[in-house]
CSV table of C-alpha atoms in Angstrom, one decimal:
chain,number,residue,atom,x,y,z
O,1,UNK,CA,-20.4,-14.1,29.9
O,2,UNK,CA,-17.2,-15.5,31.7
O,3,UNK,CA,-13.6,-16.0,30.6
O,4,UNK,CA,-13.0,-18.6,27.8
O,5,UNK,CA,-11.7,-22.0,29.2
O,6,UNK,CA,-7.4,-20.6,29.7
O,7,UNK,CA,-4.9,-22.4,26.8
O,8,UNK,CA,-1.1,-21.6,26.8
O,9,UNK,CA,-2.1,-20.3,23.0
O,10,UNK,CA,-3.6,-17.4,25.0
O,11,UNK,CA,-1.3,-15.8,26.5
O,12,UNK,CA,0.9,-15.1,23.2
O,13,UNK,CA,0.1,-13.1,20.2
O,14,UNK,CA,1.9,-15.0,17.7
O,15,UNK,CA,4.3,-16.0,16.4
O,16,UNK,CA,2.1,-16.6,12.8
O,17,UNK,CA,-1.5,-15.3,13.0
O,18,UNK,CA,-3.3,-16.4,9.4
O,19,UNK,CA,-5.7,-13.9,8.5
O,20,UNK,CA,-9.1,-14.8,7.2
O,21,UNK,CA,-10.9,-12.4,5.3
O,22,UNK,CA,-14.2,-13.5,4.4
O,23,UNK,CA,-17.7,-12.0,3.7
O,24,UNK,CA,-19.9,-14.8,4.0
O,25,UNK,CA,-19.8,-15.7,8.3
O,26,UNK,CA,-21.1,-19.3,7.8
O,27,UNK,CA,-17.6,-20.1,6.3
O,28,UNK,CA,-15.3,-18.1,8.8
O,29,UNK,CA,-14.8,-21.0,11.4
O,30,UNK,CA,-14.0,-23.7,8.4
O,31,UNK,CA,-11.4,-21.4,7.3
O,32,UNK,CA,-10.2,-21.0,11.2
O,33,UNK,CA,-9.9,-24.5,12.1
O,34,UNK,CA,-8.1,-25.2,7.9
O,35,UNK,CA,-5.6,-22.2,9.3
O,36,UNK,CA,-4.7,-23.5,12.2
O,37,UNK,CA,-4.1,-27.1,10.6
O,38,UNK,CA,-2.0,-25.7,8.3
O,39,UNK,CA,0.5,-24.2,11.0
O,40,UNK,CA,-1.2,-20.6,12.3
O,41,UNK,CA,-0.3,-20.1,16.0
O,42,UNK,CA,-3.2,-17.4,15.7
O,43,UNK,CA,-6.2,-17.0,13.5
O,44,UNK,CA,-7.3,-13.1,12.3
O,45,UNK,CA,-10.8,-12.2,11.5
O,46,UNK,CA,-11.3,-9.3,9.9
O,47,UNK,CA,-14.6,-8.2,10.5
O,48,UNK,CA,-14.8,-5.0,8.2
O,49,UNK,CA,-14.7,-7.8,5.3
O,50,UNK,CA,-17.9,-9.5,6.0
O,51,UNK,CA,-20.7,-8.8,3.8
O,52,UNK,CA,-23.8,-6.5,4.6
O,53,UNK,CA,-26.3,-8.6,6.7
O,54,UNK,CA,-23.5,-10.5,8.5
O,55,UNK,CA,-23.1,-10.6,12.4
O,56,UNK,CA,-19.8,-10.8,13.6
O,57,UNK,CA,-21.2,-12.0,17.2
O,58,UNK,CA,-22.2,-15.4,16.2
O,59,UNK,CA,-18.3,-16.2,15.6
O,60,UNK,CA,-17.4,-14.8,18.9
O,61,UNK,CA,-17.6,-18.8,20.7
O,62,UNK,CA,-15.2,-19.5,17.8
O,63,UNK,CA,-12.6,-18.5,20.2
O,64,UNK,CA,-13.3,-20.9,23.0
O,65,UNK,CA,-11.5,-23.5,20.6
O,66,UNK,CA,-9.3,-21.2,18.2
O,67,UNK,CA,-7.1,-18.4,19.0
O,68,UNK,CA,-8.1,-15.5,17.7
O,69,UNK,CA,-7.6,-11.8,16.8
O,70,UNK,CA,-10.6,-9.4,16.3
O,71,UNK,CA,-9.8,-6.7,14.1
O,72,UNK,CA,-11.7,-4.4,12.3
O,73,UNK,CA,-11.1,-1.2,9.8
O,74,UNK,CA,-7.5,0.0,9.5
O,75,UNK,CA,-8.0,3.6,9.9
O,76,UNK,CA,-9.5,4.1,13.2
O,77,UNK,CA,-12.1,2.4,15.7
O,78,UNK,CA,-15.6,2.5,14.7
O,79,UNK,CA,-18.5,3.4,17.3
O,80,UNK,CA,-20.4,0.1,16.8
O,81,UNK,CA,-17.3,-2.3,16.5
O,82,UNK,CA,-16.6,-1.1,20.6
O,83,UNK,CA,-19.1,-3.4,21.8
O,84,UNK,CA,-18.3,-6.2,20.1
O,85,UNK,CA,-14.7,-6.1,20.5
O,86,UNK,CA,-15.4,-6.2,24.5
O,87,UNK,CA,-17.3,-9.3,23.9
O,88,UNK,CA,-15.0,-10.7,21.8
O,89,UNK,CA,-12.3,-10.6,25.1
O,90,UNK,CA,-15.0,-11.8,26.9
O,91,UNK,CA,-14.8,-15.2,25.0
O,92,UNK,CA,-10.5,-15.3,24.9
O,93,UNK,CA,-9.9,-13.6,22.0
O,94,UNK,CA,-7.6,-10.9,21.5
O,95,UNK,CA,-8.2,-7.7,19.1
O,96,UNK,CA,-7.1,-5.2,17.0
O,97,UNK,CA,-7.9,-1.4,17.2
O,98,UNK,CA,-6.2,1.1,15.1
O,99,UNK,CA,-4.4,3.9,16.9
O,100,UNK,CA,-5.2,7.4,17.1
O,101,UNK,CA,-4.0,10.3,19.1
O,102,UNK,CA,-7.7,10.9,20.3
O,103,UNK,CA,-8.0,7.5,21.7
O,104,UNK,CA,-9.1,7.5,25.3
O,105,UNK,CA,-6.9,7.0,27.9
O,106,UNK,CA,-8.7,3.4,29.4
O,107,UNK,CA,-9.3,2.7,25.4
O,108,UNK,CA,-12.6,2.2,26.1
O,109,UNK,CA,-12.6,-0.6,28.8
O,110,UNK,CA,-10.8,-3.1,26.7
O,111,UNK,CA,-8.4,-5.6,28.1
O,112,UNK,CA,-4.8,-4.3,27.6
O,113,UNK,CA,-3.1,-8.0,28.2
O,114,UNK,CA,-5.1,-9.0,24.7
O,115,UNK,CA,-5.3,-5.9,23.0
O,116,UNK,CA,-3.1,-4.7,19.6
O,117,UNK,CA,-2.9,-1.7,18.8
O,118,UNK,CA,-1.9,-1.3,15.6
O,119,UNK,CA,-0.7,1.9,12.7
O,120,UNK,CA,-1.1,1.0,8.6
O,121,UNK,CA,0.4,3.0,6.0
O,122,UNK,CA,-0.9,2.7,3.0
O,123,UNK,CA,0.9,5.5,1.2
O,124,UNK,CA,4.6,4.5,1.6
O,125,UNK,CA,7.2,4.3,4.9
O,126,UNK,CA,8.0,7.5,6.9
O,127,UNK,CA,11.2,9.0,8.2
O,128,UNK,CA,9.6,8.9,11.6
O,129,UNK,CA,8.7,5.4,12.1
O,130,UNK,CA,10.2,5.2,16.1
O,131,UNK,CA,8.6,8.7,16.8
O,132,UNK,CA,5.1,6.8,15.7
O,133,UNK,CA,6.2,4.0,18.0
O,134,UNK,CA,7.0,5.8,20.9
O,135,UNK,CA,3.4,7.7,20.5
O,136,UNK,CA,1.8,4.3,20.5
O,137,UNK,CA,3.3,3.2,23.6
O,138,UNK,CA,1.9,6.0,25.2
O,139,UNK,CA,-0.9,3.9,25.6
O,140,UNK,CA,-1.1,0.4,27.3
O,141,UNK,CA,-1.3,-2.4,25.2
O,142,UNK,CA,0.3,-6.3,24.9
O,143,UNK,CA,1.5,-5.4,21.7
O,144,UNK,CA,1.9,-2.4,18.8
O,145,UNK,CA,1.9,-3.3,14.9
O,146,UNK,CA,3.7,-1.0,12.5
O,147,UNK,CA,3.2,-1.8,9.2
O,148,UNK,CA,3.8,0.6,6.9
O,149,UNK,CA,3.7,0.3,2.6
O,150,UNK,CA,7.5,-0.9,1.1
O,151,UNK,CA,7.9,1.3,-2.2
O,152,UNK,CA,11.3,0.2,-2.5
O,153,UNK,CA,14.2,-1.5,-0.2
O,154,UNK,CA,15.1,1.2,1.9
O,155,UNK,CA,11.5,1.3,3.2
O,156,UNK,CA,11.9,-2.1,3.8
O,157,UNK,CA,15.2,-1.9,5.7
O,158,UNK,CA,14.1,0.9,7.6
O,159,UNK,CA,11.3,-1.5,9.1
O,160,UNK,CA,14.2,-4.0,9.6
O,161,UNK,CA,16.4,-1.3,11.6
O,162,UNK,CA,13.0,-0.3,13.7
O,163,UNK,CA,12.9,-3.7,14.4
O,164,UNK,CA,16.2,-4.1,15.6
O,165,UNK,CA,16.5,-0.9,17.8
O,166,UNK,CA,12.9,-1.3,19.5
O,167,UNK,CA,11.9,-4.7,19.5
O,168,UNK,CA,10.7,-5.6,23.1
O,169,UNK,CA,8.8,-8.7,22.6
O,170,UNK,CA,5.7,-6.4,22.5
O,171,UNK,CA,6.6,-4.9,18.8
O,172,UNK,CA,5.4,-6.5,15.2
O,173,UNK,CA,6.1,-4.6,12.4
O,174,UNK,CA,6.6,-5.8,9.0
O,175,UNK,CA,6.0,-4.2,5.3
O,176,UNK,CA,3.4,-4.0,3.0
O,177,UNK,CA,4.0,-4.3,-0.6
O,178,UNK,CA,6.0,-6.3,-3.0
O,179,UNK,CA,9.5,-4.9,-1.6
O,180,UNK,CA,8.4,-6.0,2.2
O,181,UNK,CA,8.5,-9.8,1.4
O,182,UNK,CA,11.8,-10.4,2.8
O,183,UNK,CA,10.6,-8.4,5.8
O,184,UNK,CA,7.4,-10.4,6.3
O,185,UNK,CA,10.0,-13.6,6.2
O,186,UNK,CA,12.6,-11.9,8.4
O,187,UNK,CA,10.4,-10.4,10.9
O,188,UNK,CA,10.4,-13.1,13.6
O,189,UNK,CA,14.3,-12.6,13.5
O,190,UNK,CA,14.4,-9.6,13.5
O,191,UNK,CA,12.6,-8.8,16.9
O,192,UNK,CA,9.1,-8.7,16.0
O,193,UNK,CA,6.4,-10.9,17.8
O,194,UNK,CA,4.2,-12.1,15.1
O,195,UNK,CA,4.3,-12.3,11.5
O,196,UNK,CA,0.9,-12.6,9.3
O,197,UNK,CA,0.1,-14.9,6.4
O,198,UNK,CA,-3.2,-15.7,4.4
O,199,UNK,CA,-5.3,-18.3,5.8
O,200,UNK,CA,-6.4,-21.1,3.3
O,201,UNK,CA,-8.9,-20.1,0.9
O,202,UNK,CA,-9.0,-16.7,1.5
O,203,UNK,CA,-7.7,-13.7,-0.7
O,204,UNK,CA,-4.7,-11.8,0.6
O,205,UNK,CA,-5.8,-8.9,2.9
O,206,UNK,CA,-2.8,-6.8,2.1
O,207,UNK,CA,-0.8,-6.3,-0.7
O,208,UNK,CA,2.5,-8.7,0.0
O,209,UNK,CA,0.7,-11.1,1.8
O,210,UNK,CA,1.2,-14.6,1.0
O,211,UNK,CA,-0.3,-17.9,1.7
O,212,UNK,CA,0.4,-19.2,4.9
O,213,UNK,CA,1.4,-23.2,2.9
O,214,UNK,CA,3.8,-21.4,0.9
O,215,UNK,CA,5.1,-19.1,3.5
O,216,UNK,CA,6.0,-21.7,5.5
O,217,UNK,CA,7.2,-24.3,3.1
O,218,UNK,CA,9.3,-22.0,1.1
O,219,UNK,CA,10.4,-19.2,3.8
O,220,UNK,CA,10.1,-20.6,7.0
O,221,UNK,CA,10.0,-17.7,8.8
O,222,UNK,CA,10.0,-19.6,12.7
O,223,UNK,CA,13.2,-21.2,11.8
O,224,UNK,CA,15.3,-18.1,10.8
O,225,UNK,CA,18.0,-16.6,13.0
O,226,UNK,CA,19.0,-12.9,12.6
O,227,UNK,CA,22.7,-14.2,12.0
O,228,UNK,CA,21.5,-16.6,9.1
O,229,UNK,CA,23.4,-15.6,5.6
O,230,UNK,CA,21.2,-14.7,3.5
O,231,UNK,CA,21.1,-15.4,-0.4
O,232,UNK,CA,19.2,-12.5,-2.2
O,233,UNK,CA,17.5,-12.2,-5.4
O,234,UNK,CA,18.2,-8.5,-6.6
O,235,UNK,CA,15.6,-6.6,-9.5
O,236,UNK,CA,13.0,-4.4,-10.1
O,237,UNK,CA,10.0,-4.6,-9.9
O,238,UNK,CA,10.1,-8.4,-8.8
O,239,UNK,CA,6.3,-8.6,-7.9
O,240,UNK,CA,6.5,-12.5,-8.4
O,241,UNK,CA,9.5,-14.7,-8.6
O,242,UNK,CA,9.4,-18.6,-8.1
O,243,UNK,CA,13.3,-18.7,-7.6
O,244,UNK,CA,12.7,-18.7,-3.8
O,245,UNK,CA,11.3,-22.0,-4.2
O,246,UNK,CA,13.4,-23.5,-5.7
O,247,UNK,CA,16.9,-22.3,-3.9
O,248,UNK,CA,15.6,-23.1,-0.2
O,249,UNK,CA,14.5,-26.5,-0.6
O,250,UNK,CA,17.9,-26.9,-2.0
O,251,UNK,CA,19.3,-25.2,1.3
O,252,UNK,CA,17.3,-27.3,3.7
O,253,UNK,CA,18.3,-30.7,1.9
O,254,UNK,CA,22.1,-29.9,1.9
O,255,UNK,CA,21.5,-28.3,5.7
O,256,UNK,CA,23.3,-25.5,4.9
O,257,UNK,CA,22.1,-22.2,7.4
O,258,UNK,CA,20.3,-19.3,5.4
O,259,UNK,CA,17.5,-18.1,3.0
O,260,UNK,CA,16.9,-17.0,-0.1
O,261,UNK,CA,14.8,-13.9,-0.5
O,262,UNK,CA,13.7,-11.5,-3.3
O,263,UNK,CA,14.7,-7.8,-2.7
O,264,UNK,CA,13.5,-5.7,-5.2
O,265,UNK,CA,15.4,-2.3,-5.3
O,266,UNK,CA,15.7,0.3,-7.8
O,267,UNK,CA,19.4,1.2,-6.9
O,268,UNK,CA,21.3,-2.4,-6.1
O,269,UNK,CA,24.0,-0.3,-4.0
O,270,UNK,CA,21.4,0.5,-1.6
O,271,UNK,CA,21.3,-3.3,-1.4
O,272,UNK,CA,25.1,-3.7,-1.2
O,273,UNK,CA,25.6,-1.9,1.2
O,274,UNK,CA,22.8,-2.3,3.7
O,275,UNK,CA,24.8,-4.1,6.3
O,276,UNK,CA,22.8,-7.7,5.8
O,277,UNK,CA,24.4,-10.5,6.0
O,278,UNK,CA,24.7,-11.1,2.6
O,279,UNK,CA,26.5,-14.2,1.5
O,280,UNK,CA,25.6,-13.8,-2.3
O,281,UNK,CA,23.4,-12.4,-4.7
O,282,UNK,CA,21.4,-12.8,-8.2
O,283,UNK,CA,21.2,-9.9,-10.4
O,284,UNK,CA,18.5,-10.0,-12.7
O,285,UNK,CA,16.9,-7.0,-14.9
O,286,UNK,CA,17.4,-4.4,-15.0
O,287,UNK,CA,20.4,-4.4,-12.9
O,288,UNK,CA,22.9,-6.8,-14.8
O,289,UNK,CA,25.0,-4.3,-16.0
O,290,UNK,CA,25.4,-1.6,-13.1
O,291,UNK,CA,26.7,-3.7,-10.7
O,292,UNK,CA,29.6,-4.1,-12.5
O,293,UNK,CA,30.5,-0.1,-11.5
O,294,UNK,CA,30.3,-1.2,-7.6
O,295,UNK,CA,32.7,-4.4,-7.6
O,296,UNK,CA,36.2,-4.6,-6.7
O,297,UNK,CA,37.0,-7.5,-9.2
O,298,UNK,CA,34.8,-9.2,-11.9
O,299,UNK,CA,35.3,-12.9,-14.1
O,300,UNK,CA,36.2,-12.9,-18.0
O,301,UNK,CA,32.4,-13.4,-19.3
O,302,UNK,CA,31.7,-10.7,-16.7
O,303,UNK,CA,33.8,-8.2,-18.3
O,304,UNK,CA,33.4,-9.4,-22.2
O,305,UNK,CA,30.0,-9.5,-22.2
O,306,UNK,CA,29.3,-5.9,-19.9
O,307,UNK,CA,27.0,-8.0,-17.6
O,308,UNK,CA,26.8,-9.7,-14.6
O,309,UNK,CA,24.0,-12.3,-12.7
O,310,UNK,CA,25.4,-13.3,-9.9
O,311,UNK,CA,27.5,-11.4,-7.2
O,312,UNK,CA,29.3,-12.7,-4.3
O,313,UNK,CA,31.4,-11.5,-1.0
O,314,UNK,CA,35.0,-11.3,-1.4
O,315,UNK,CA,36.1,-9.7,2.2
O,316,UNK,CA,37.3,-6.7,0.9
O,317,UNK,CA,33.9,-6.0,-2.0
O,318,UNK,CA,32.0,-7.7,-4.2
O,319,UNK,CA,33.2,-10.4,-6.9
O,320,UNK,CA,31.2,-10.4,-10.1
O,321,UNK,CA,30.0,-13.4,-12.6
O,322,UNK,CA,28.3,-13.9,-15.2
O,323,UNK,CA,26.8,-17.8,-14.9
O,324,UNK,CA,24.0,-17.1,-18.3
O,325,UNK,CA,26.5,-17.5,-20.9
O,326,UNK,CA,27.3,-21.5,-19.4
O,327,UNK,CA,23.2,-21.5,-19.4
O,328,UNK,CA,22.5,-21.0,-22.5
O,329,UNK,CA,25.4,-23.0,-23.7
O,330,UNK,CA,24.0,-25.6,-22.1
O,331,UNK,CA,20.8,-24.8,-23.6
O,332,UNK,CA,21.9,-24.5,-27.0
O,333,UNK,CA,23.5,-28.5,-27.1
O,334,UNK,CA,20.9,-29.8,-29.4
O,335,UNK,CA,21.2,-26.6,-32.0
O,336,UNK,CA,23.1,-27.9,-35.0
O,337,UNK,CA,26.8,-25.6,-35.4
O,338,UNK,CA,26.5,-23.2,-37.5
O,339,UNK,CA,22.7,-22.2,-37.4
O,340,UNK,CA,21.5,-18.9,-38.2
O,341,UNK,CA,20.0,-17.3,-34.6
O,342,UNK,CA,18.3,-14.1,-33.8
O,343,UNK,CA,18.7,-12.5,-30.8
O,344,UNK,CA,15.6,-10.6,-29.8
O,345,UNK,CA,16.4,-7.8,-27.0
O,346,UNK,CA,20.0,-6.1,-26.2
O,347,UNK,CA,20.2,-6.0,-22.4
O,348,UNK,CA,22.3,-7.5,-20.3
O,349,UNK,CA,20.5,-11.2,-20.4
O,350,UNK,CA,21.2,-10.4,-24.5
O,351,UNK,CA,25.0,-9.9,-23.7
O,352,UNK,CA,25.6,-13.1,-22.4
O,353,UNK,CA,23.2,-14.4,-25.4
O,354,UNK,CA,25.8,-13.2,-27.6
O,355,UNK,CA,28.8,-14.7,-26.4
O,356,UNK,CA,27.4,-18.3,-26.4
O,357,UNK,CA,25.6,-17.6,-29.6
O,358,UNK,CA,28.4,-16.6,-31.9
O,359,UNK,CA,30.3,-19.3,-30.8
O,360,UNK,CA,28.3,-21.4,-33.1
O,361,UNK,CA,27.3,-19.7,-36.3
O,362,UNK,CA,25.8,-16.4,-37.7
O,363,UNK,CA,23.7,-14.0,-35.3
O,364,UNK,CA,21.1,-11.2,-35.5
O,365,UNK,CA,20.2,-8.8,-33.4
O,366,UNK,CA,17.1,-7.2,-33.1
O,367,UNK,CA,15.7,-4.3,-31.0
O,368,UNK,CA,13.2,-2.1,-30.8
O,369,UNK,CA,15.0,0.5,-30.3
O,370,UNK,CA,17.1,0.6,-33.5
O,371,UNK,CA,20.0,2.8,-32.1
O,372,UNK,CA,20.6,0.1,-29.6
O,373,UNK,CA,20.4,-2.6,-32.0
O,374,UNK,CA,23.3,-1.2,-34.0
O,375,UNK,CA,25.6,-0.4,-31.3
O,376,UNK,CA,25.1,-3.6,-29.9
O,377,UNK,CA,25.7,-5.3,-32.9
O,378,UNK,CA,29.0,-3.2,-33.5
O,379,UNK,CA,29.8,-4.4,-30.1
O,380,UNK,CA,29.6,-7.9,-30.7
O,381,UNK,CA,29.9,-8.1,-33.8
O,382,UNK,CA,26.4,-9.2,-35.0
O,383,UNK,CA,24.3,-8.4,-37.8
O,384,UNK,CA,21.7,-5.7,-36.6
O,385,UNK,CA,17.8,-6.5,-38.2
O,386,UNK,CA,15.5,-3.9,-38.2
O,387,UNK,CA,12.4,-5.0,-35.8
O,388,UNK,CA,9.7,-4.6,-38.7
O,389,UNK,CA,12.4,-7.2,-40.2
O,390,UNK,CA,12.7,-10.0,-37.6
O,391,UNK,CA,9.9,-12.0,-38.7
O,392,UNK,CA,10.3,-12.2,-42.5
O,393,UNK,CA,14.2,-12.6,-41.9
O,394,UNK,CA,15.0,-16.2,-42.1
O,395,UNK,CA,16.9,-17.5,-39.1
């Protein structure tokens, strides 16, 4: 069969490919054209996901009118998907095969100008990350995808730093996992060449993935500039926050340059001090009271209550507030003075809690742990109720 009919779409591998991962074929070229309506530069089809019975082949014309990507399983090249991955050039499309150090030198007759070859992790980020690049370009290809599994932000900013030090324009690499959001969304930036989404209707193919409407609505990954400040959400585990979409729509209607993205970290100093252009970030648990030991100066409700949300860029370190006691002040406007509240918890949240709530009457404290309930109640001078207590207390 000859050449598909040439588009300018062709010649590129991203920068957004929408994966579609499907099991029933009939559907796949629905979902394909919905992807590429919605904003993908480049539609994915992974065929390891179709169902038993299905044949790949009959999608193949698909690409005379979408651009796609042919990929298959993740840890190596099957016999059988050969064969079809040569037609699949035939028709204009690119694919996907998964390196391995025992691939042959001519990788099997495919077309290197549309071929990926790509490297998943699904165990966590090694040390070695450019030695695994520098192995993959050992072969010819258009383009090589790292994408390693995030467990926590230095994995994610070691992805970041690959980026920066090897991207060529044939490089994509991004993270896996909950931690390698901000990656996915800084990739383009950052030097890589495409950046993946979920198509419509389809079920994320990795873990981290996300919808390709709200990648693009709340991210916008294409319009990012490595030099952008960014506005970082800082906790742990943070495997779904909606404060993203709230803060860059705000952004983008007061044009002000930058993103807000969730980092989850463990340790928020590895965050501090990554070197990103950090022009301020939101603490939430369970970090609100250590970042309090890595700051130069700190406000009043900062120090009185122990606790901090919010941390900004001073020039010489980091300048922390607490903004939850004016929340739940404002909160509070309707509760008549000198009502009897319970305060349920005695983190750092709980800390500003109790500086608003004692302003205005008498205050409990309960925790499960009782040991903390009474030291935070010495602290603050609150009345500590035993848990089994909080209910049949009247407050």
């Amino acid at each position: 069969m000859g050449r598909a009919k040439y588009t300018p779409a062709m010649d590129r591998l991203g920068p957004l490919i929408a994966t579609v991962a499907a099991s029933d074929a009939s559907g796949v070229p629905a979902l394909a054209m919905t992807a590429r309506a919605a904003g993908a530069d480049r539609v994915e089809i992974r065929t390891d996901c179709l169902g038993p019975g299905e044949n790949a082949s009959t999608l193949l014309p698909l690409a005379e009118t979408v651009p796609l990507l042919l990929s298959g399983h993740r840890d190596r090249l099957r016999s059988e998907e050969i064969s079809l991955l040569r037609s699949a050039q035939d028709h204009g499309a690119w694919v996907d095969v998964p390196f391995a150090e025992d691939l042959p030198e001519d990788l099997h007759g495919l077309d290197r100008s549309r071929l990926v070859l790509s490297w998943h992790s699904f165990e966590g980020t090694p040390g070695d990350l450019p030695r695994v690049l520098a192995r993959m370009r050992s072969r010819p290809a258009a383009a090589y995808k790292l994408v390693p599994t995030a467990r926590d932000f230095p994995d994610a900013l070691a992805v970041l730093s690959l980026l920066e030090r090897e991207g060529r324009g044939d490089l994509c690499a991004f993270s896996m996992g909950a931690p390698g959001v901000p990656v996915r969304a800084l990739a383009l930036a950052w030097g890589s060449c495409a950046t993946y989404a979920v198509a419509p209707g389809c079920e994320a193919a990795a873990p981290g993935q996300m919808a390709i409407e709200e990648f693009l609505v709340t991210y916008r990954p294409l319009d990012i500039r490595k030099e952008d400040p960014l506005y970082v959400l800082a906790g742990w585990p943070l495997t779904y926050t909606k404060t993203p979409s709230f803060f860059n729509p705000w952004l983008d209607r007061l044009q002000l340059p930058g993103r807000y993205l969730p980092f989850p970290c463990t340790d928020p100093r590895d965050l501090l001090e990554s070197g990103l252009p950090l022009r301020g970030v939101a603490v939430t648990i369970p970090h609100k009271e250590a970042p309090l030991r890595l700051t130069s100066r700190a406000s009043r409700l900062a120090r009185l209550s122990g606790a901090c949300n919010t941390l900004v860029p001073d020039g010489l370190g980091w300048i922390a507030a607490n903004t939850d006691v004016y929340g739940i002040r404002r909160a509070l406007r309707g509760v008549p003075s000198g009502a009897r509240c319970l305060l349920l918890g005695g983190g750092g949240a709980a800390a500003a809690a109790a500086l608003a709530l004692r302003e205005r009457g008498p205050v409990g404290v309960s925790c499960r742990d009782e040991a903390n309930a009474q030291a935070f109640a010495r602290r603050f001078g609150l009345e500590a109720v035993p848990w089994p207590s909080r209910e049949s207390t009247p407050w």
